[in-house]
PDB file of C-alpha atoms in Angstrom:
ATOM      1  CA  UNK H 201      12.302 -19.575  -1.213  1.00  0.00           C
ATOM      2  CA  UNK H 202      16.007 -20.185  -1.801  1.00  0.00           C
ATOM      3  CA  UNK H 203      15.575 -23.709  -0.443  1.00  0.00           C
ATOM      4  CA  UNK H 204      12.994 -24.431  -3.138  1.00  0.00           C
ATOM      5  CA  UNK H 205      15.330 -22.972  -5.770  1.00  0.00           C
ATOM      6  CA  UNK H 206      18.180 -25.234  -4.639  1.00  0.00           C
ATOM      7  CA  UNK H 207      16.025 -28.366  -4.316  1.00  0.00           C
ATOM      8  CA  UNK H 208      14.804 -27.972  -7.900  1.00  0.00           C
ATOM      9  CA  UNK H 209      18.137 -26.829  -9.342  1.00  0.00           C
ATOM     10  CA  UNK H 210      16.600 -23.567 -10.574  1.00  0.00           C
ATOM     11  CA  UNK H 211      18.638 -20.569 -11.655  1.00  0.00           C
ATOM     12  CA  UNK H 212      16.839 -17.325 -10.697  1.00  0.00           C
ATOM     13  CA  UNK H 213      17.265 -14.619 -13.315  1.00  0.00           C
ATOM     14  CA  UNK H 214      14.888 -11.831 -12.252  1.00  0.00           C
ATOM     15  CA  UNK H 215      12.834 -10.349  -9.427  1.00  0.00           C
ATOM     16  CA  UNK H 216       9.930  -8.011 -10.126  1.00  0.00           C
ATOM     17  CA  UNK H 217       9.062  -5.838  -7.131  1.00  0.00           C
ATOM     18  CA  UNK H 218       5.409  -4.777  -7.174  1.00  0.00           C
ATOM     19  CA  UNK H 219       6.291  -2.060  -4.652  1.00  0.00           C
ATOM     20  CA  UNK H 220       8.892  -1.054  -2.103  1.00  0.00           C
ATOM     21  CA  UNK H 221       7.477  -2.161   1.251  1.00  0.00           C
ATOM     22  CA  UNK H 222       9.934  -4.314   3.170  1.00  0.00           C
ATOM     23  CA  UNK H 223       7.751  -7.422   3.174  1.00  0.00           C
ATOM     24  CA  UNK H 224       7.824  -7.354  -0.647  1.00  0.00           C
ATOM     25  CA  UNK H 225      11.391  -6.304  -1.438  1.00  0.00           C
ATOM     26  CA  UNK H 226      13.197  -7.417   1.722  1.00  0.00           C
ATOM     27  CA  UNK H 227      14.603 -10.515   0.007  1.00  0.00           C
ATOM     28  CA  UNK H 228      16.321  -8.519  -2.736  1.00  0.00           C
ATOM     29  CA  UNK H 229      19.480  -8.014  -0.701  1.00  0.00           C
ATOM     30  CA  UNK H 230      19.930 -11.740  -0.064  1.00  0.00           C
ATOM     31  CA  UNK H 231      19.288 -12.832  -3.641  1.00  0.00           C
ATOM     32  CA  UNK H 232      21.371 -10.057  -5.170  1.00  0.00           C
ATOM     33  CA  UNK H 233      24.305 -11.037  -2.988  1.00  0.00           C
ATOM     34  CA  UNK H 234      23.961 -14.768  -3.692  1.00  0.00           C
ATOM     35  CA  UNK H 235      23.127 -14.422  -7.397  1.00  0.00           C
ATOM     36  CA  UNK H 236      25.106 -11.357  -8.620  1.00  0.00           C
ATOM     37  CA  UNK H 237      23.678 -11.537 -12.159  1.00  0.00           C
ATOM     38  CA  UNK H 238      20.035 -11.449 -11.033  1.00  0.00           C
ATOM     39  CA  UNK H 239      17.949  -8.607 -12.495  1.00  0.00           C
ATOM     40  CA  UNK H 240      15.662  -6.577 -10.231  1.00  0.00           C
ATOM     41  CA  UNK H 241      12.740  -4.674 -11.735  1.00  0.00           C
ATOM     42  CA  UNK H 242      10.735  -1.856 -10.122  1.00  0.00           C
ATOM     43  CA  UNK H 243       9.092   1.412 -11.098  1.00  0.00           C
ATOM     44  CA  UNK H 244      10.899   4.716 -10.680  1.00  0.00           C
ATOM     45  CA  UNK H 245       8.935   5.809  -7.611  1.00  0.00           C
ATOM     46  CA  UNK H 246       9.457   2.499  -5.813  1.00  0.00           C
ATOM     47  CA  UNK H 247      13.128   2.344  -6.799  1.00  0.00           C
ATOM     48  CA  UNK H 248      13.972   5.297  -4.552  1.00  0.00           C
ATOM     49  CA  UNK H 249      12.706   3.411  -1.493  1.00  0.00           C
ATOM     50  CA  UNK H 250      14.174   0.044  -2.497  1.00  0.00           C
ATOM     51  CA  UNK H 251      17.653   1.491  -2.933  1.00  0.00           C
ATOM     52  CA  UNK H 252      17.383   3.776   0.112  1.00  0.00           C
ATOM     53  CA  UNK H 253      14.950   2.061   2.540  1.00  0.00           C
ATOM     54  CA  UNK H 254      15.527   4.754   5.190  1.00  0.00           C
ATOM     55  CA  UNK H 255      13.143   6.916   3.143  1.00  0.00           C
ATOM     56  CA  UNK H 256      10.141   4.873   4.275  1.00  0.00           C
ATOM     57  CA  UNK H 257      10.336   5.572   8.041  1.00  0.00           C
ATOM     58  CA  UNK H 258      11.496   9.083   7.130  1.00  0.00           C
ATOM     59  CA  UNK H 259       8.265   9.681   5.181  1.00  0.00           C
ATOM     60  CA  UNK H 260       6.182   8.323   8.037  1.00  0.00           C
ATOM     61  CA  UNK H 261       7.735  11.005  10.256  1.00  0.00           C
ATOM     62  CA  UNK H 262       7.126  13.785   7.688  1.00  0.00           C
ATOM     63  CA  UNK H 263      10.827  14.139   6.910  1.00  0.00           C
ATOM     64  CA  UNK H 264      12.020  14.234  10.510  1.00  0.00           C
ATOM     65  CA  UNK H 265      14.438  11.679  11.930  1.00  0.00           C
ATOM     66  CA  UNK H 266      12.215   8.589  12.409  1.00  0.00           C
ATOM     67  CA  UNK H 267      11.086   7.296  15.778  1.00  0.00           C
ATOM     68  CA  UNK H 268      13.219   4.390  16.983  1.00  0.00           C
ATOM     69  CA  UNK H 269      10.176   2.090  16.870  1.00  0.00           C
ATOM     70  CA  UNK H 270       9.980   2.567  13.089  1.00  0.00           C
ATOM     71  CA  UNK H 271      13.575   1.487  12.440  1.00  0.00           C
ATOM     72  CA  UNK H 272      12.884  -2.222  12.032  1.00  0.00           C
ATOM     73  CA  UNK H 273      12.973  -4.869   9.286  1.00  0.00           C
ATOM     74  CA  UNK H 274       9.220  -4.583   8.723  1.00  0.00           C
ATOM     75  CA  UNK H 275       9.430  -0.928   7.710  1.00  0.00           C
ATOM     76  CA  UNK H 276      13.060  -0.669   6.584  1.00  0.00           C
ATOM     77  CA  UNK H 277      14.477  -3.432   4.402  1.00  0.00           C
ATOM     78  CA  UNK H 278      18.145  -3.873   3.625  1.00  0.00           C
ATOM     79  CA  UNK H 279      19.052  -1.813   0.530  1.00  0.00           C
ATOM     80  CA  UNK H 280      19.335  -3.407  -2.897  1.00  0.00           C
ATOM     81  CA  UNK H 281      20.072  -2.196  -6.403  1.00  0.00           C
ATOM     82  CA  UNK H 282      17.281  -1.940  -8.967  1.00  0.00           C
ATOM     83  CA  UNK H 283      18.890  -2.941 -12.255  1.00  0.00           C
ATOM     84  CA  UNK H 284      15.869  -2.294 -14.496  1.00  0.00           C
ATOM     85  CA  UNK H 285      13.578   0.698 -13.919  1.00  0.00           C
ATOM     86  CA  UNK H 286      10.099   0.146 -15.347  1.00  0.00           C
ATOM     87  CA  UNK H 287       8.132   2.920 -17.027  1.00  0.00           C
ATOM     88  CA  UNK H 288       4.943   3.655 -15.129  1.00  0.00           C
ATOM     89  CA  UNK H 289       2.345   2.639 -17.661  1.00  0.00           C
ATOM     90  CA  UNK H 290       0.703  -0.601 -18.692  1.00  0.00           C
ATOM     91  CA  UNK H 291       3.070  -2.444 -20.994  1.00  0.00           C
ATOM     92  CA  UNK H 292       4.549  -5.783 -21.961  1.00  0.00           C
ATOM     93  CA  UNK H 293       7.825  -6.876 -20.392  1.00  0.00           C
ATOM     94  CA  UNK H 294      10.042  -9.575 -21.906  1.00  0.00           C
ATOM     95  CA  UNK H 295      12.171 -11.589 -19.478  1.00  0.00           C
ATOM     96  CA  UNK H 296      14.093 -14.585 -20.794  1.00  0.00           C
ATOM     97  CA  UNK H 297      11.829 -14.857 -23.819  1.00  0.00           C
ATOM     98  CA  UNK H 298       8.681 -14.883 -21.665  1.00  0.00           C
ATOM     99  CA  UNK H 299       6.096 -12.109 -21.945  1.00  0.00           C
ATOM    100  CA  UNK H 300       4.765 -10.491 -18.752  1.00  0.00           C
ATOM    101  CA  UNK H 301       2.211  -7.688 -18.543  1.00  0.00           C
ATOM    102  CA  UNK H 302       2.861  -4.763 -16.207  1.00  0.00           C
ATOM    103  CA  UNK H 303      -0.336  -3.222 -14.801  1.00  0.00           C
ATOM    104  CA  UNK H 304      -0.192   0.079 -12.912  1.00  0.00           C
ATOM    105  CA  UNK H 305      -2.103  -0.140  -9.607  1.00  0.00           C
ATOM    106  CA  UNK H 306      -1.397   2.983  -7.509  1.00  0.00           C
ATOM    107  CA  UNK H 307      -3.124   3.523  -4.170  1.00  0.00           C
ATOM    108  CA  UNK H 308      -1.352   1.341  -1.624  1.00  0.00           C
ATOM    109  CA  UNK H 309       1.781   3.161  -2.770  1.00  0.00           C
ATOM    110  CA  UNK H 310       2.117   5.713  -5.548  1.00  0.00           C
ATOM    111  CA  UNK H 311       4.190   3.519  -7.864  1.00  0.00           C
ATOM    112  CA  UNK H 312       2.792   0.043  -7.243  1.00  0.00           C
ATOM    113  CA  UNK H 313       2.216  -2.399 -10.081  1.00  0.00           C
ATOM    114  CA  UNK H 314       0.620  -5.771 -10.627  1.00  0.00           C
ATOM    115  CA  UNK H 315       2.063  -8.434 -12.921  1.00  0.00           C
ATOM    116  CA  UNK H 316       0.228 -10.801 -15.270  1.00  0.00           C
ATOM    117  CA  UNK H 317       2.331 -13.880 -15.984  1.00  0.00           C
ATOM    118  CA  UNK H 318       2.495 -15.661 -19.373  1.00  0.00           C
ATOM    119  CA  UNK H 319      -0.119 -18.165 -18.118  1.00  0.00           C
ATOM    120  CA  UNK H 320      -2.475 -15.278 -17.244  1.00  0.00           C
ATOM    121  CA  UNK H 321      -2.063 -15.311 -13.467  1.00  0.00           C
ATOM    122  CA  UNK H 322      -2.363 -11.865 -11.896  1.00  0.00           C
ATOM    123  CA  UNK H 323      -0.006 -10.997  -9.041  1.00  0.00           C
ATOM    124  CA  UNK H 324      -1.847  -8.141  -7.351  1.00  0.00           C
ATOM    125  CA  UNK H 325       0.827  -6.714  -5.058  1.00  0.00           C
ATOM    126  CA  UNK H 326      -1.104  -5.089  -2.202  1.00  0.00           C
ATOM    127  CA  UNK H 327      -3.900  -3.669  -4.343  1.00  0.00           C
ATOM    128  CA  UNK H 328      -6.268  -6.115  -2.641  1.00  0.00           C
ATOM    129  CA  UNK H 329      -6.079  -8.373   0.404  1.00  0.00           C
ATOM    130  CA  UNK H 330      -7.621 -11.731   1.301  1.00  0.00           C
ATOM    131  CA  UNK H 331     -10.658 -12.364   3.491  1.00  0.00           C
ATOM    132  CA  UNK H 332      -8.534 -13.196   6.533  1.00  0.00           C
ATOM    133  CA  UNK H 333      -6.810  -9.813   6.315  1.00  0.00           C
ATOM    134  CA  UNK H 334     -10.118  -7.981   5.816  1.00  0.00           C
ATOM    135  CA  UNK H 335     -11.509  -9.600   8.959  1.00  0.00           C
ATOM    136  CA  UNK H 336      -8.378  -8.943  11.014  1.00  0.00           C
ATOM    137  CA  UNK H 337      -7.855  -5.288  10.106  1.00  0.00           C
ATOM    138  CA  UNK H 338     -10.576  -2.713  10.528  1.00  0.00           C
ATOM    139  CA  UNK H 339      -8.996  -0.350   8.013  1.00  0.00           C
ATOM    140  CA  UNK H 340      -6.809  -1.019   5.001  1.00  0.00           C
ATOM    141  CA  UNK H 341      -3.484   0.662   4.321  1.00  0.00           C
ATOM    142  CA  UNK H 342      -3.876   2.934   1.317  1.00  0.00           C
ATOM    143  CA  UNK H 343      -1.993   6.179   0.795  1.00  0.00           C
ATOM    144  CA  UNK H 344      -4.207   7.555  -1.979  1.00  0.00           C
ATOM    145  CA  UNK H 345      -7.898   6.760  -1.688  1.00  0.00           C
ATOM    146  CA  UNK H 346      -9.001   8.103  -5.076  1.00  0.00           C
ATOM    147  CA  UNK H 347      -6.299   6.157  -6.935  1.00  0.00           C
ATOM    148  CA  UNK H 348      -7.081   3.066  -4.871  1.00  0.00           C
ATOM    149  CA  UNK H 349     -10.688   3.088  -6.043  1.00  0.00           C
ATOM    150  CA  UNK H 350      -9.547   3.598  -9.634  1.00  0.00           C
ATOM    151  CA  UNK H 351      -7.175   0.644  -9.318  1.00  0.00           C
ATOM    152  CA  UNK H 352      -9.902  -1.579  -7.865  1.00  0.00           C
ATOM    153  CA  UNK H 353     -12.165  -0.730 -10.786  1.00  0.00           C
ATOM    154  CA  UNK H 354      -9.295  -1.463 -13.153  1.00  0.00           C
ATOM    155  CA  UNK H 355      -8.751  -4.885 -11.571  1.00  0.00           C
ATOM    156  CA  UNK H 356     -12.433  -5.621 -12.135  1.00  0.00           C
ATOM    157  CA  UNK H 357     -11.939  -5.158 -15.885  1.00  0.00           C
ATOM    158  CA  UNK H 358      -8.914  -7.463 -16.223  1.00  0.00           C
ATOM    159  CA  UNK H 359      -9.433 -10.821 -17.875  1.00  0.00           C
ATOM    160  CA  UNK H 360      -7.149 -13.331 -16.126  1.00  0.00           C
ATOM    161  CA  UNK H 361      -7.277 -17.025 -15.251  1.00  0.00           C
ATOM    162  CA  UNK H 362      -6.405 -16.608 -11.573  1.00  0.00           C
ATOM    163  CA  UNK H 363      -4.790 -14.236  -9.116  1.00  0.00           C
ATOM    164  CA  UNK H 364      -2.261 -14.384  -6.297  1.00  0.00           C
ATOM    165  CA  UNK H 365      -2.648 -12.540  -2.995  1.00  0.00           C
ATOM    166  CA  UNK H 366       0.287 -11.608  -0.779  1.00  0.00           C
ATOM    167  CA  UNK H 367      -1.807 -11.208   2.371  1.00  0.00           C
ATOM    168  CA  UNK H 368      -4.854 -12.987   3.226  1.00  0.00           C
ATOM    169  CA  UNK H 369      -6.089 -16.540   3.530  1.00  0.00           C
ATOM    170  CA  UNK H 370      -9.202 -17.780   1.748  1.00  0.00           C
ATOM    171  CA  UNK H 371     -10.184 -16.059  -1.464  1.00  0.00           C
ATOM    172  CA  UNK H 372     -13.514 -14.905  -2.789  1.00  0.00           C
ATOM    173  CA  UNK H 373     -13.881 -14.381  -6.500  1.00  0.00           C
ATOM    174  CA  UNK H 374     -11.955 -11.338  -7.658  1.00  0.00           C
ATOM    175  CA  UNK H 375     -15.189  -9.375  -8.177  1.00  0.00           C
ATOM    176  CA  UNK H 376     -16.511 -10.254  -4.727  1.00  0.00           C
ATOM    177  CA  UNK H 377     -13.217  -9.361  -3.090  1.00  0.00           C
ATOM    178  CA  UNK H 378     -13.083  -5.995  -4.862  1.00  0.00           C
ATOM    179  CA  UNK H 379     -16.636  -5.265  -3.711  1.00  0.00           C
ATOM    180  CA  UNK H 380     -15.646  -6.012  -0.100  1.00  0.00           C
ATOM    181  CA  UNK H 381     -12.716  -3.602  -0.370  1.00  0.00           C
ATOM    182  CA  UNK H 382     -14.902  -0.816  -1.732  1.00  0.00           C
ATOM    183  CA  UNK H 383     -17.370  -1.360   1.120  1.00  0.00           C
ATOM    184  CA  UNK H 384     -14.581  -1.109   3.716  1.00  0.00           C
ATOM    185  CA  UNK H 385     -13.249   2.066   2.129  1.00  0.00           C
ATOM    186  CA  UNK H 386     -16.693   3.686   2.179  1.00  0.00           C
ATOM    187  CA  UNK H 387     -17.239   2.536   5.768  1.00  0.00           C
ATOM    188  CA  UNK H 388     -13.995   4.171   6.872  1.00  0.00           C
ATOM    189  CA  UNK H 389     -14.743   7.371   4.972  1.00  0.00           C
ATOM    190  CA  UNK H 390     -18.261   7.591   6.431  1.00  0.00           C
ATOM    191  CA  UNK H 391     -16.931   7.103   9.956  1.00  0.00           C
ATOM    192  CA  UNK H 392     -14.405   9.905   9.521  1.00  0.00           C
ATOM    193  CA  UNK H 393     -17.099  12.208   8.139  1.00  0.00           C
ATOM    194  CA  UNK H 394     -19.316  11.424  11.116  1.00  0.00           C
ATOM    195  CA  UNK H 395     -16.597  12.625  13.479  1.00  0.00           C
ATOM    196  CA  UNK H 396     -16.480  16.060  11.844  1.00  0.00           C
ATOM    197  CA  UNK H 397     -20.144  16.472  10.875  1.00  0.00           C
ATOM    198  CA  UNK H 398     -21.018  18.999  13.572  1.00  0.00           C
ATOM    199  CA  UNK H 399     -17.749  20.556  14.710  1.00  0.00           C
ATOM    200  CA  UNK H 400     -14.109  20.945  13.717  1.00  0.00           C
ATOM    201  CA  UNK H 401     -11.916  18.010  14.692  1.00  0.00           C
ATOM    202  CA  UNK H 402      -8.157  17.739  15.074  1.00  0.00           C
ATOM    203  CA  UNK H 403      -6.119  15.166  13.196  1.00  0.00           C
ATOM    204  CA  UNK H 404      -4.984  13.618  16.489  1.00  0.00           C
ATOM    205  CA  UNK H 405      -8.584  13.216  17.615  1.00  0.00           C
ATOM    206  CA  UNK H 406      -9.534  11.555  14.332  1.00  0.00           C
ATOM    207  CA  UNK H 407      -6.644   9.106  14.612  1.00  0.00           C
ATOM    208  CA  UNK H 408      -7.672   8.326  18.181  1.00  0.00           C
ATOM    209  CA  UNK H 409     -11.294   7.716  17.172  1.00  0.00           C
ATOM    210  CA  UNK H 410     -10.339   5.498  14.231  1.00  0.00           C
ATOM    211  CA  UNK H 411      -7.992   3.399  16.380  1.00  0.00           C
ATOM    212  CA  UNK H 412     -10.699   2.985  18.994  1.00  0.00           C
ATOM    213  CA  UNK H 413     -13.511   2.236  16.532  1.00  0.00           C
ATOM    214  CA  UNK H 414     -11.551  -0.390  14.600  1.00  0.00           C
ATOM    215  CA  UNK H 415      -9.723  -1.947  17.588  1.00  0.00           C
ATOM    216  CA  UNK H 416      -6.225  -1.031  16.414  1.00  0.00           C
ATOM    217  CA  UNK H 417      -3.414  -1.877  18.820  1.00  0.00           C
ATOM    218  CA  UNK H 418      -2.007   0.969  20.899  1.00  0.00           C
ATOM    219  CA  UNK H 419       1.625   1.140  19.855  1.00  0.00           C
ATOM    220  CA  UNK H 420       3.818   3.583  17.962  1.00  0.00           C
ATOM    221  CA  UNK H 421       3.908   1.586  14.724  1.00  0.00           C
ATOM    222  CA  UNK H 422       0.133   1.144  14.500  1.00  0.00           C
ATOM    223  CA  UNK H 423      -0.454   4.773  15.430  1.00  0.00           C
ATOM    224  CA  UNK H 424       1.950   5.865  12.698  1.00  0.00           C
ATOM    225  CA  UNK H 425       0.315   3.664  10.049  1.00  0.00           C
ATOM    226  CA  UNK H 426      -3.187   4.708  11.103  1.00  0.00           C
ATOM    227  CA  UNK H 427      -2.208   8.359  10.984  1.00  0.00           C
ATOM    228  CA  UNK H 428      -1.010   7.909   7.386  1.00  0.00           C
ATOM    229  CA  UNK H 429      -4.274   6.266   6.380  1.00  0.00           C
ATOM    230  CA  UNK H 430      -6.400   8.931   8.073  1.00  0.00           C
ATOM    231  CA  UNK H 431      -4.413  11.645   6.287  1.00  0.00           C
ATOM    232  CA  UNK H 432      -5.134   9.869   2.997  1.00  0.00           C
ATOM    233  CA  UNK H 433      -8.877   9.980   3.653  1.00  0.00           C
ATOM    234  CA  UNK H 434      -8.712  13.633   4.667  1.00  0.00           C
ATOM    235  CA  UNK H 435      -6.923  14.472   1.417  1.00  0.00           C
ATOM    236  CA  UNK H 436      -9.551  12.585  -0.606  1.00  0.00           C
ATOM    237  CA  UNK H 437     -12.355  14.383   1.245  1.00  0.00           C
ATOM    238  CA  UNK H 438     -10.603  17.709   0.729  1.00  0.00           C
ATOM    239  CA  UNK H 439     -10.187  17.055  -2.995  1.00  0.00           C
ATOM    240  CA  UNK H 440     -13.891  16.230  -3.311  1.00  0.00           C
ATOM    241  CA  UNK H 441     -14.839  19.442  -1.471  1.00  0.00           C
ATOM    242  CA  UNK H 442     -16.360  17.726   1.563  1.00  0.00           C
ATOM    243  CA  UNK H 443     -13.912  19.068   4.149  1.00  0.00           C
ATOM    244  CA  UNK H 444     -11.657  22.060   4.600  1.00  0.00           C
ATOM    245  CA  UNK H 445      -8.496  22.406   6.683  1.00  0.00           C
ATOM    246  CA  UNK H 446      -7.950  25.311   9.024  1.00  0.00           C
ATOM    247  CA  UNK H 447      -5.343  26.127  11.652  1.00  0.00           C
ATOM    248  CA  UNK H 448      -6.903  27.437  14.848  1.00  0.00           C
ATOM    249  CA  UNK H 449      -4.653  28.623  17.674  1.00  0.00           C
ATOM    250  CA  UNK H 450      -1.789  26.517  16.342  1.00  0.00           C
ATOM    251  CA  UNK H 451      -3.907  23.372  15.934  1.00  0.00           C
ATOM    252  CA  UNK H 452      -4.734  21.809  12.552  1.00  0.00           C
ATOM    253  CA  UNK H 453      -8.477  21.300  12.373  1.00  0.00           C
ATOM    254  CA  UNK H 454     -10.584  19.406   9.834  1.00  0.00           C
ATOM    255  CA  UNK H 455     -13.968  20.994   9.263  1.00  0.00           C
ATOM    256  CA  UNK H 456     -16.940  19.761   7.242  1.00  0.00           C
ATOM    257  CA  UNK H 457     -17.481  22.110   4.324  1.00  0.00           C
ATOM    258  CA  UNK H 458     -21.131  22.598   5.315  1.00  0.00           C
ATOM    259  CA  UNK H 459     -20.216  24.066   8.702  1.00  0.00           C
ATOM    260  CA  UNK H 460     -20.834  27.765   9.131  1.00  0.00           C
ATOM    261  CA  UNK H 461     -17.739  29.798   9.894  1.00  0.00           C
ATOM    262  CA  UNK H 462     -18.565  32.431  12.503  1.00  0.00           C
ATOM    263  CA  UNK H 463     -16.966  35.861  12.022  1.00  0.00           C
TER     264      UNK H 463
END
């Protein structure tokens, strides 16, 4: 990116971070050091992680000191300073006399946004992924399933000229791509419900079954990410009254709400 800037004699003035994952904000440190006057924009929630990237692997380990495998540049970017904290609501943002539209899109992370440029191009963050990513990954990384579905429906209503994906390959129309995401989410939810339809199931067992069903690589990072996604589905199912959580003999169990509890 900096090579393109230099070749065209550009002067970067601002970076808008859609969210705090390292593959989206990892360049902040470099650009802030090279261009000290550059402005960096992010929402309040994402700012905490951008300025203190250690929080991301810390959250994955439920507040405990993170596993060594999680201390890498893909999950822990170099820290940078957010100079402009964005309010978390849809609004217009003026940068250098140009008008951008901030669109709240929680689900992948709690404070993620999309950006509509002055020429009506939508930068989606990680609200949606391209066909290549959908084919490669059996499940999609979302931390809040209910908000994800709301954000997908919101994207459907936006009137833009085009959109930019950060992960993905070939693109369907925005409507078709959103439909594919909703199908994958329902498929994952149905599979999890199937595992607990007749008897209580532990979280570890569910993670194991999901990794096996969707051919997820057996390593610490993938297990950690899958565990986070499975927890998100369990929370959504709990909120909708479809499952209950119980602790039996020191083991957290997920039980379908229709199961009879013996005295």
